């Protein structure tokens, strides 16, 4: 079960969330010295959202997901970007499917046409492919 946290919950559990984000932040944000403060601000003001995946059987937290919206200026297309995702243990296919279903409904209700993400984790690519997603594209990064 994927649950969207309220800003009060984000503030209360920031240390746990911060660790999860630091362990899974995409390469586009690695160099900014105040990135975690900016992420916290975005989570608290609602420009980013934090979701917690809870195992239905044992009620333990499986993963923390941070999302935001990504809009392509040229096409006007809006996407839900999975900014970071951090799993604590093995996540079942059922939990993955339920989580993507929740995010899909949320994204559609907010005017998005797809969910996008950056990852170098093979398991995430497998899951995305298994639900009909596309993992052909790669993010390339050239430091300046």
PDB file of C-alpha atoms in Angstrom:
ATOM      1  CA  UNK A   1       0.000   0.000   0.000  1.00  0.00           C
ATOM      2  CA  UNK A   2       1.412   3.386  -1.047  1.00  0.00           C
ATOM      3  CA  UNK A   3       0.525   6.296   1.237  1.00  0.00           C
ATOM      4  CA  UNK A   4       1.170   9.987   0.559  1.00  0.00           C
ATOM      5  CA  UNK A   5       2.592  11.739   3.613  1.00  0.00           C
ATOM      6  CA  UNK A   6       1.336  15.060   4.936  1.00  0.00           C
ATOM      7  CA  UNK A   7       3.792  17.903   5.560  1.00  0.00           C
ATOM      8  CA  UNK A   8       3.566  17.333   9.339  1.00  0.00           C
ATOM      9  CA  UNK A   9       4.577  13.700   8.841  1.00  0.00           C
ATOM     10  CA  UNK A  10       7.439  14.732   6.563  1.00  0.00           C
ATOM     11  CA  UNK A  11       8.761  17.114   9.220  1.00  0.00           C
ATOM     12  CA  UNK A  12       8.410  14.483  11.958  1.00  0.00           C
ATOM     13  CA  UNK A  13      10.173  11.733   9.988  1.00  0.00           C
ATOM     14  CA  UNK A  14      12.628  13.894   8.053  1.00  0.00           C
ATOM     15  CA  UNK A  15      15.708  11.979   9.262  1.00  0.00           C
ATOM     16  CA  UNK A  16      14.349   8.718   7.820  1.00  0.00           C
ATOM     17  CA  UNK A  17      13.196  10.385   4.596  1.00  0.00           C
ATOM     18  CA  UNK A  18      16.482  12.282   4.238  1.00  0.00           C
ATOM     19  CA  UNK A  19      18.474   9.038   4.474  1.00  0.00           C
ATOM     20  CA  UNK A  20      16.296   7.384   1.817  1.00  0.00           C
ATOM     21  CA  UNK A  21      16.643  10.348  -0.541  1.00  0.00           C
ATOM     22  CA  UNK A  22      20.404  10.642  -0.020  1.00  0.00           C
ATOM     23  CA  UNK A  23      20.796   6.959  -0.880  1.00  0.00           C
ATOM     24  CA  UNK A  24      18.764   7.229  -4.077  1.00  0.00           C
ATOM     25  CA  UNK A  25      18.990  10.809  -5.340  1.00  0.00           C
ATOM     26  CA  UNK A  26      19.325  11.011  -9.129  1.00  0.00           C
ATOM     27  CA  UNK A  27      22.616  12.120 -10.681  1.00  0.00           C
ATOM     28  CA  UNK A  28      21.069  15.443 -11.697  1.00  0.00           C
ATOM     29  CA  UNK A  29      21.181  16.631  -8.072  1.00  0.00           C
ATOM     30  CA  UNK A  30      24.378  15.172  -6.650  1.00  0.00           C
ATOM     31  CA  UNK A  31      26.565  18.286  -6.730  1.00  0.00           C
ATOM     32  CA  UNK A  32      24.404  20.933  -5.045  1.00  0.00           C
ATOM     33  CA  UNK A  33      25.614  21.554  -1.468  1.00  0.00           C
ATOM     34  CA  UNK A  34      22.170  22.513  -0.153  1.00  0.00           C
ATOM     35  CA  UNK A  35      20.150  19.945  -2.082  1.00  0.00           C
ATOM     36  CA  UNK A  36      18.680  18.290   1.017  1.00  0.00           C
ATOM     37  CA  UNK A  37      17.471  21.617   2.407  1.00  0.00           C
ATOM     38  CA  UNK A  38      15.889  22.407  -0.966  1.00  0.00           C
ATOM     39  CA  UNK A  39      14.254  18.969  -1.126  1.00  0.00           C
ATOM     40  CA  UNK A  40      12.868  19.388   2.395  1.00  0.00           C
ATOM     41  CA  UNK A  41      11.511  22.824   1.485  1.00  0.00           C
ATOM     42  CA  UNK A  42       9.874  21.396  -1.651  1.00  0.00           C
ATOM     43  CA  UNK A  43       8.327  18.549   0.332  1.00  0.00           C
ATOM     44  CA  UNK A  44       6.961  20.931   2.946  1.00  0.00           C
ATOM     45  CA  UNK A  45       5.558  23.434   0.433  1.00  0.00           C
ATOM     46  CA  UNK A  46       3.958  20.719  -1.715  1.00  0.00           C
ATOM     47  CA  UNK A  47       6.052  21.045  -4.866  1.00  0.00           C
ATOM     48  CA  UNK A  48       7.362  17.544  -4.130  1.00  0.00           C
ATOM     49  CA  UNK A  49       5.495  14.661  -2.507  1.00  0.00           C
ATOM     50  CA  UNK A  50       6.720  11.866  -0.272  1.00  0.00           C
ATOM     51  CA  UNK A  51       5.089   8.453  -0.394  1.00  0.00           C
ATOM     52  CA  UNK A  52       5.634   5.473   1.892  1.00  0.00           C
ATOM     53  CA  UNK A  53       5.095   1.909   0.751  1.00  0.00           C
ATOM     54  CA  UNK A  54       3.810  -0.255   3.590  1.00  0.00           C
ATOM     55  CA  UNK A  55       3.689  -4.050   3.360  1.00  0.00           C
ATOM     56  CA  UNK A  56       0.049  -5.140   3.703  1.00  0.00           C
ATOM     57  CA  UNK A  57       0.944  -8.310   5.602  1.00  0.00           C
ATOM     58  CA  UNK A  58       3.464  -7.216   8.223  1.00  0.00           C
ATOM     59  CA  UNK A  59       2.736  -3.439   8.181  1.00  0.00           C
ATOM     60  CA  UNK A  60       6.442  -2.597   7.811  1.00  0.00           C
ATOM     61  CA  UNK A  61       7.749   0.210   5.606  1.00  0.00           C
ATOM     62  CA  UNK A  62       9.124  -1.233   2.361  1.00  0.00           C
ATOM     63  CA  UNK A  63      10.116   1.900   0.501  1.00  0.00           C
ATOM     64  CA  UNK A  64      10.121   5.668   0.390  1.00  0.00           C
ATOM     65  CA  UNK A  65       9.304   7.406  -2.882  1.00  0.00           C
ATOM     66  CA  UNK A  66       9.664  11.108  -3.637  1.00  0.00           C
ATOM     67  CA  UNK A  67       7.816  12.533  -6.636  1.00  0.00           C
ATOM     68  CA  UNK A  68       7.444  15.862  -8.364  1.00  0.00           C
ATOM     69  CA  UNK A  69       5.984  17.082 -11.612  1.00  0.00           C
ATOM     70  CA  UNK A  70       8.118  17.534 -14.689  1.00  0.00           C
ATOM     71  CA  UNK A  71       6.855  19.724 -17.502  1.00  0.00           C
ATOM     72  CA  UNK A  72       8.440  19.830 -20.912  1.00  0.00           C
ATOM     73  CA  UNK A  73       8.402  23.483 -21.887  1.00  0.00           C
ATOM     74  CA  UNK A  74       8.494  22.864 -25.646  1.00  0.00           C
ATOM     75  CA  UNK A  75       5.643  20.351 -25.863  1.00  0.00           C
ATOM     76  CA  UNK A  76       3.664  21.393 -22.799  1.00  0.00           C
ATOM     77  CA  UNK A  77       3.619  17.761 -21.636  1.00  0.00           C
ATOM     78  CA  UNK A  78       3.317  17.134 -17.906  1.00  0.00           C
ATOM     79  CA  UNK A  79       4.769  13.989 -16.315  1.00  0.00           C
ATOM     80  CA  UNK A  80       5.023  12.652 -12.802  1.00  0.00           C
ATOM     81  CA  UNK A  81       8.723  12.268 -12.058  1.00  0.00           C
ATOM     82  CA  UNK A  82       9.795   9.678  -9.517  1.00  0.00           C
ATOM     83  CA  UNK A  83      12.624  11.775  -8.164  1.00  0.00           C
ATOM     84  CA  UNK A  84      13.928   9.094  -5.834  1.00  0.00           C
ATOM     85  CA  UNK A  85      12.918   5.658  -4.680  1.00  0.00           C
ATOM     86  CA  UNK A  86      14.557   3.723  -1.879  1.00  0.00           C
ATOM     87  CA  UNK A  87      13.650   0.196  -0.827  1.00  0.00           C
ATOM     88  CA  UNK A  88      14.529  -1.225   2.562  1.00  0.00           C
ATOM     89  CA  UNK A  89      14.151  -4.891   1.606  1.00  0.00           C
ATOM     90  CA  UNK A  90      12.973  -7.030  -1.279  1.00  0.00           C
ATOM     91  CA  UNK A  91       9.704  -5.597  -2.591  1.00  0.00           C
ATOM     92  CA  UNK A  92       7.142  -8.026  -3.955  1.00  0.00           C
ATOM     93  CA  UNK A  93       5.742  -7.763  -7.478  1.00  0.00           C
ATOM     94  CA  UNK A  94       2.332  -7.175  -5.885  1.00  0.00           C
ATOM     95  CA  UNK A  95       3.620  -4.159  -3.936  1.00  0.00           C
ATOM     96  CA  UNK A  96       5.290  -2.755  -7.050  1.00  0.00           C
ATOM     97  CA  UNK A  97       2.078  -3.124  -9.043  1.00  0.00           C
ATOM     98  CA  UNK A  98      -0.070  -1.553  -6.319  1.00  0.00           C
ATOM     99  CA  UNK A  99       2.388   1.317  -5.927  1.00  0.00           C
ATOM    100  CA  UNK A 100       2.467   2.063  -9.647  1.00  0.00           C
ATOM    101  CA  UNK A 101      -1.331   1.888  -9.768  1.00  0.00           C
ATOM    102  CA  UNK A 102      -1.573   4.450  -6.954  1.00  0.00           C
ATOM    103  CA  UNK A 103       0.967   6.736  -8.608  1.00  0.00           C
ATOM    104  CA  UNK A 104      -0.774   6.326 -11.979  1.00  0.00           C
ATOM    105  CA  UNK A 105      -4.119   7.403 -10.570  1.00  0.00           C
ATOM    106  CA  UNK A 106      -2.502  10.352  -8.789  1.00  0.00           C
ATOM    107  CA  UNK A 107      -0.608  11.396 -11.934  1.00  0.00           C
ATOM    108  CA  UNK A 108      -3.698  11.203 -14.155  1.00  0.00           C
ATOM    109  CA  UNK A 109      -5.723  13.264 -11.687  1.00  0.00           C
ATOM    110  CA  UNK A 110      -2.992  15.930 -11.855  1.00  0.00           C
ATOM    111  CA  UNK A 111      -2.955  16.103 -15.672  1.00  0.00           C
ATOM    112  CA  UNK A 112       0.101  13.932 -16.328  1.00  0.00           C
ATOM    113  CA  UNK A 113       0.457  11.683 -19.354  1.00  0.00           C
ATOM    114  CA  UNK A 114       3.141   9.344 -17.956  1.00  0.00           C
ATOM    115  CA  UNK A 115       5.374   8.500 -15.026  1.00  0.00           C
ATOM    116  CA  UNK A 116       9.086   8.982 -15.596  1.00  0.00           C
ATOM    117  CA  UNK A 117      12.155   8.213 -13.468  1.00  0.00           C
ATOM    118  CA  UNK A 118      15.935   7.967 -13.446  1.00  0.00           C
ATOM    119  CA  UNK A 119      17.439   4.680 -12.312  1.00  0.00           C
ATOM    120  CA  UNK A 120      20.486   2.482 -12.535  1.00  0.00           C
ATOM    121  CA  UNK A 121      18.792  -0.341 -10.628  1.00  0.00           C
ATOM    122  CA  UNK A 122      18.156  -3.395 -12.801  1.00  0.00           C
ATOM    123  CA  UNK A 123      15.248  -4.612 -10.637  1.00  0.00           C
ATOM    124  CA  UNK A 124      13.379  -1.336 -11.172  1.00  0.00           C
ATOM    125  CA  UNK A 125      13.947  -1.626 -14.925  1.00  0.00           C
ATOM    126  CA  UNK A 126      12.583  -5.194 -14.829  1.00  0.00           C
ATOM    127  CA  UNK A 127       9.475  -4.064 -12.977  1.00  0.00           C
ATOM    128  CA  UNK A 128       8.895  -1.156 -15.357  1.00  0.00           C
ATOM    129  CA  UNK A 129       9.224  -3.479 -18.364  1.00  0.00           C
ATOM    130  CA  UNK A 130       6.880  -6.033 -16.776  1.00  0.00           C
ATOM    131  CA  UNK A 131       4.080  -3.473 -16.484  1.00  0.00           C
ATOM    132  CA  UNK A 132       4.462  -2.237 -20.062  1.00  0.00           C
ATOM    133  CA  UNK A 133       6.853   0.633 -19.423  1.00  0.00           C
ATOM    134  CA  UNK A 134       9.776   1.671 -21.584  1.00  0.00           C
ATOM    135  CA  UNK A 135      13.388   1.504 -20.372  1.00  0.00           C
ATOM    136  CA  UNK A 136      15.139   2.057 -23.699  1.00  0.00           C
ATOM    137  CA  UNK A 137      16.244   5.596 -22.967  1.00  0.00           C
ATOM    138  CA  UNK A 138      19.288   6.440 -20.902  1.00  0.00           C
ATOM    139  CA  UNK A 139      20.211   9.595 -19.074  1.00  0.00           C
ATOM    140  CA  UNK A 140      23.626  10.746 -20.184  1.00  0.00           C
ATOM    141  CA  UNK A 141      25.563  13.159 -18.017  1.00  0.00           C
ATOM    142  CA  UNK A 142      28.642  15.218 -18.857  1.00  0.00           C
ATOM    143  CA  UNK A 143      30.112  17.110 -15.893  1.00  0.00           C
ATOM    144  CA  UNK A 144      31.287  20.639 -16.570  1.00  0.00           C
TER     145      UNK A 144
END
